[in-house]
């Protein structure tokens, strides 16, 4: 059996490679702990958008639209301000068009490889980052915490375990998303016309001209109703849309079906993610981002119940964790 876990280069960058049966995955610890590749080598499937060798410079400058980038805290914050527990943190305004802060601080920094290896049932890697007063992130998000990601490959596909612990003395925000970038199509010989996508979405949030929620909902279009029902092309329209997550049959997931090969990629993210962002880069017909998100965009500024908008916190010593999975059926 092809069960391996080893260090080796990926497009010239330090990487850890996992192999198990037909599957292969690659993580880049020094570029945000990004799981940059998930493949079925026997079938020729590439499920995640990967940078070509010629695109590595661009990827390192903006590592947000390849692989599975970690967004903490995720998405947009008005004027870069983050009110929390009687204080207001000032994040850098890094999206000039909207005047907002975008995507947090963990997807661009180096992570540490804790361990990697194999067992009879999986190949795995764990990477982590520890934020304290000595870390540059602390100046913007003044909390001491540990963030650990464990990825494993098995006969059941790719598993992601998230583990966050508050190591400080104060209540800390625990707002998280993954800017997961999925190829559609993911199979050689298929086209975007062969692809349909389904989501466990509920209601669509209304966004203003700065891409910030107004606190109101918009009526779903006929196509959006199809997206949570029988499925529709992920490129039926240009999407940069924000939705509530409503589990169906006990699961919170995205399903991407390729009718030409009769296979469905399932991204089951777990029910702790209360929101979805869906972005398809102007209906580019190459990839789209099903982004599981704990919290509503700009949540600290929105006057709605915390549980409704996923405004989660961790008390000193508390832990938050969740498991997500990719598999093919």
C-alpha positions as a printed Julia matrix, in Angstrom:
329×3 Matrix{Float64}:
   0.0    0.0     0.0
   1.12   3.56   -0.76
   1.16   4.98    2.78
   3.73   7.77    3.12
   4.35  11.07    4.9
   7.55  12.94    4.1
   9.16  16.35    3.72
   9.97  17.48    0.21
   9.76  20.56   -2.01
   6.61  21.81   -3.7
   7.28  24.35   -6.46
  10.51  25.24   -4.63
   8.82  25.67   -1.22
   9.21  23.55    1.92
   6.31  21.11    2.09
   5.04  17.98    3.78
   3.56  15.39    1.44
   0.95  12.8     2.42
   0.09   9.72    0.38
  -2.47   7.04    1.15
  -3.85   4.66   -1.43
  -4.94   6.73   -4.45
  -4.82  10.02   -2.55
  -2.1   12.63   -2.22
  -2.01  15.92   -0.29
   0.58  18.65    0.23
   0.81  21.27    2.98
   3.0   24.4     2.97
   3.83  25.15    6.62
   5.8   28.29    5.88
   2.98  29.85    3.83
   0.14  29.98    6.31
  -0.15  26.24    6.95
  -1.98  26.07    3.63
  -3.02  22.63    2.42
  -2.24  23.46   -1.18
  -3.1   20.16   -2.89
  -5.54  17.27   -2.56
  -5.51  14.8    -5.43
  -6.7   11.37   -6.5
  -3.71  10.27   -8.54
  -5.31   7.07   -9.84
  -8.27   8.97  -11.33
  -6.37  12.13  -12.23
  -8.53  14.35  -10.02
  -7.17  17.62   -8.62
  -9.74  18.87   -6.15
  -8.05  22.1    -5.02
  -6.76  24.99   -7.11
  -2.96  24.84   -7.06
  -0.51  27.53   -8.21
   1.56  26.72  -11.26
   5.31  27.09  -10.86
   5.14  30.39  -12.72
   2.45  31.62  -10.29
   4.35  30.98   -7.05
   5.46  34.58   -6.65
   1.92  35.82   -7.07
   0.65  33.1    -4.71
   3.09  34.08   -1.96
   2.08  37.74   -2.31
  -1.6   36.81   -1.99
  -2.01  33.27   -0.63
  -5.79  33.51   -0.39
  -7.15  31.9    -3.56
  -5.3   28.57   -3.74
  -5.61  25.5    -1.55
  -7.2   25.91    1.9
  -6.05  29.24    3.44
  -6.78  29.85    7.14
  -8.71  33.08    7.78
  -8.55  34.23   11.43
 -10.48  36.43   11.97
 -12.18  35.99    8.6
 -13.45  38.25    5.89
 -14.15  41.99    6.25
 -14.12  44.41    9.22
 -15.35  47.94    8.75
 -12.52  50.49    8.63
 -10.28  47.79   10.11
 -11.91  48.3    13.52
 -12.7   45.28   15.68
 -14.65  46.12   18.86
 -14.18  43.45   21.48
 -14.88  43.2    25.2
 -14.83  46.95   25.84
 -11.87  47.67   23.58
 -11.47  48.35   19.86
  -8.58  46.72   18.01
  -7.28  48.42   14.89
  -6.48  46.05   12.06
  -4.69  47.28    8.92
  -7.0   48.41    6.13
  -5.8   46.1     3.36
  -8.73  46.24    0.93
  -8.51  49.68   -0.63
 -11.7   49.38   -2.66
 -13.9   48.97    0.43
 -11.79  50.59    3.15
 -11.96  47.39    5.21
  -9.6   44.9     6.77
  -9.77  41.56    4.96
  -8.98  37.98    6.06
  -6.98  38.25    9.27
  -3.39  37.32   10.0
  -2.71  33.58    9.92
  -2.79  32.73    6.2
   0.42  34.65    5.4
   2.7   33.71    8.33
   4.93  30.67    8.94
   3.52  27.73   10.89
   5.49  25.03   12.71
   5.39  21.36   11.73
   4.64  19.45   14.94
   4.66  15.95   13.51
   3.9   13.83   10.48
   3.74  10.11    9.92
   1.69   7.08    8.95
  -0.36   4.38   10.61
  -2.11   1.4     9.02
  -5.22   3.58    8.64
  -3.9    7.05    7.7
  -1.07   9.38    6.69
  -1.12  12.6     8.69
   0.55  15.93    9.44
   0.0   18.46   12.22
   1.06  22.11   12.0
   0.56  24.87   14.54
   1.12  28.5    15.39
   1.46  29.95   18.9
   0.65  33.62   19.4
   2.07  35.44   22.43
   3.55  38.85   23.22
   6.64  38.05   21.13
   4.7   37.21   17.97
   4.0   39.98   15.39
   0.31  39.03   15.24
  -0.1   39.94   18.93
   0.3   43.66   18.14
  -2.93  43.51   16.08
  -4.82  40.76   17.91
  -3.6   41.02   21.53
  -4.47  37.52   22.75
  -2.32  34.54   23.62
  -3.55  31.43   21.87
  -2.53  28.25   20.06
  -3.96  27.16   16.71
  -3.35  23.6    15.5
  -4.34  22.0    12.22
  -4.17  18.26   11.66
  -4.74  16.86    8.18
  -4.97  13.16    7.44
  -5.49  11.02    4.37
  -7.25   7.68    4.61
  -9.52   5.45    2.6
 -12.28   7.91    3.6
 -10.58  10.89    1.92
  -9.1   14.01    3.54
  -9.85  14.99    7.14
  -9.13  18.39    8.72
  -9.11  18.85   12.5
  -9.0   22.39   13.93
  -7.9   22.94   17.54
  -7.78  26.44   19.1
  -6.91  27.11   22.75
  -7.02  30.4    24.64
  -3.7   30.55   26.53
  -4.31  34.03   27.93
  -6.13  35.59   30.86
  -8.88  37.38   28.91
 -11.88  36.45   26.81
 -10.73  36.12   23.19
 -12.66  36.13   19.91
 -12.76  32.8    18.08
 -13.77  33.82   14.55
 -12.62  31.54   11.76
 -13.13  30.6     8.12
 -11.33  28.72    5.37
 -11.02  30.26    1.91
 -11.2   26.78    0.38
 -10.62  26.98   -3.38
 -12.14  24.09   -5.32
 -11.53  23.22   -8.96
 -14.71  22.86  -10.97
 -14.16  20.77  -12.97
 -11.73  18.66  -10.91
 -11.45  15.81  -13.45
  -9.41  15.75  -16.63
 -11.62  15.89  -19.71
 -14.6   17.45  -17.92
 -15.79  21.03  -18.36
 -17.61  23.51  -16.18
 -20.82  22.55  -18.0
 -20.55  19.09  -16.42
 -20.58  20.52  -12.89
 -23.42  21.13  -10.44
 -23.1   22.33   -6.87
 -25.35  22.04   -3.81
 -25.0   23.88   -0.48
 -26.67  23.72    2.9
 -27.52  27.4     2.76
 -30.42  29.07    4.51
 -30.94  32.79    3.98
 -28.84  35.28    2.06
 -27.44  38.25    3.94
 -27.88  41.65    2.36
 -24.51  43.36    1.82
 -23.95  47.09    1.33
 -21.63  48.76   -1.18
 -18.66  47.99    1.11
 -19.54  44.28    1.13
 -20.64  44.49    4.77
 -23.91  42.99    6.11
 -26.78  45.35    6.79
 -28.29  42.88    9.27
 -31.15  42.17    6.85
 -31.83  39.25    4.55
 -32.48  39.17    0.82
 -34.92  36.85   -0.9
 -33.24  33.9    -2.57
 -33.39  33.82   -6.35
 -34.72  30.81   -8.23
 -31.12  29.77   -8.92
 -30.16  30.04   -5.25
 -33.14  27.87   -4.32
 -31.77  25.32   -6.8
 -28.34  25.6    -5.16
 -29.77  24.35   -1.87
 -32.02  21.84   -3.62
 -31.28  19.8    -6.73
 -28.07  21.69   -7.57
 -26.96  24.18  -10.2
 -23.79  25.27  -12.0
 -21.35  26.99   -9.61
 -21.07  29.64  -12.33
 -24.77  30.43  -12.86
 -23.96  34.04  -11.92
 -21.1   36.08  -10.5
 -21.07  35.29   -6.79
 -19.53  36.98   -3.8
 -22.45  36.06   -1.58
 -22.98  35.51    2.13
 -25.5   32.99    3.51
 -26.57  31.44    6.76
 -25.7   27.76    7.1
 -28.63  25.43    7.74
 -27.66  21.76    8.1
 -29.65  19.23    6.08
 -30.03  15.7     7.34
 -27.67  16.54   10.21
 -24.8   17.72    8.01
 -23.41  21.06    6.83
 -21.82  20.57    3.44
 -21.08  21.46   -0.16
 -21.53  18.83   -2.88
 -19.92  19.23   -6.3
 -21.14  16.7    -8.87
 -19.49  16.01  -12.21
 -22.2   14.43  -14.38
 -19.7   13.3   -17.02
 -17.86  10.97  -14.64
 -20.75  10.37  -12.25
 -18.77  11.43   -9.15
 -19.55  13.86   -6.34
 -16.98  15.67   -4.2
 -18.42  16.23   -0.72
 -17.03  18.94    1.58
 -18.65  18.25    4.96
 -17.54  21.09    7.23
 -19.32  20.41   10.5
 -22.15  22.3    12.17
 -20.02  24.81   14.1
 -19.72  26.85   10.92
 -22.81  29.05   11.04
 -22.26  30.89    7.75
 -21.15  30.31    4.16
 -19.37  32.66    1.81
 -19.52  31.61   -1.84
 -17.19  33.32   -4.32
 -16.55  32.28   -7.92
 -14.21  35.02   -9.23
 -16.74  36.55  -11.62
 -18.04  33.13  -12.71
 -14.61  32.22  -14.07
 -15.64  28.61  -14.9
 -12.4   27.25  -13.43
 -12.74  27.35   -9.63
 -14.93  28.66   -6.86
 -14.63  29.08   -3.1
 -17.07  27.32   -0.76
 -15.99  29.11    2.42
 -17.24  27.67    5.72
 -17.29  30.51    8.21
 -17.94  30.52   11.95
 -19.16  34.1    12.03
 -21.08  36.66   10.06
 -18.88  39.11    8.16
 -18.12  42.17   10.35
 -19.87  40.39   13.23
 -18.59  42.61   16.1
 -20.31  45.6    14.43
 -23.68  43.88   13.9
 -26.41  44.3    16.52
 -27.84  40.78   16.42
 -27.66  37.9    18.95
 -24.17  36.4    19.18
 -25.36  32.84   18.6
 -27.24  33.93   15.47
 -24.17  35.54   13.9
 -21.53  33.15   15.21
 -19.77  35.7    17.41
 -17.93  33.03   19.37
 -15.49  33.57   22.23
 -13.1   31.47   24.3
 -12.59  32.03   28.02
  -9.09  31.52   29.46
  -8.08  27.89   29.04
 -11.03  27.02   26.8
 -10.71  25.01   23.59
 -12.68  25.08   20.33
 -12.35  22.34   17.77
 -14.11  21.03   14.69
 -13.55  18.32   12.08
 -14.24  18.71    8.37
 -13.84  16.18    5.59
 -13.51  15.88    1.82
 -14.6   12.63    0.23
 -15.87  11.33   -3.1
 -19.04   9.37   -3.6
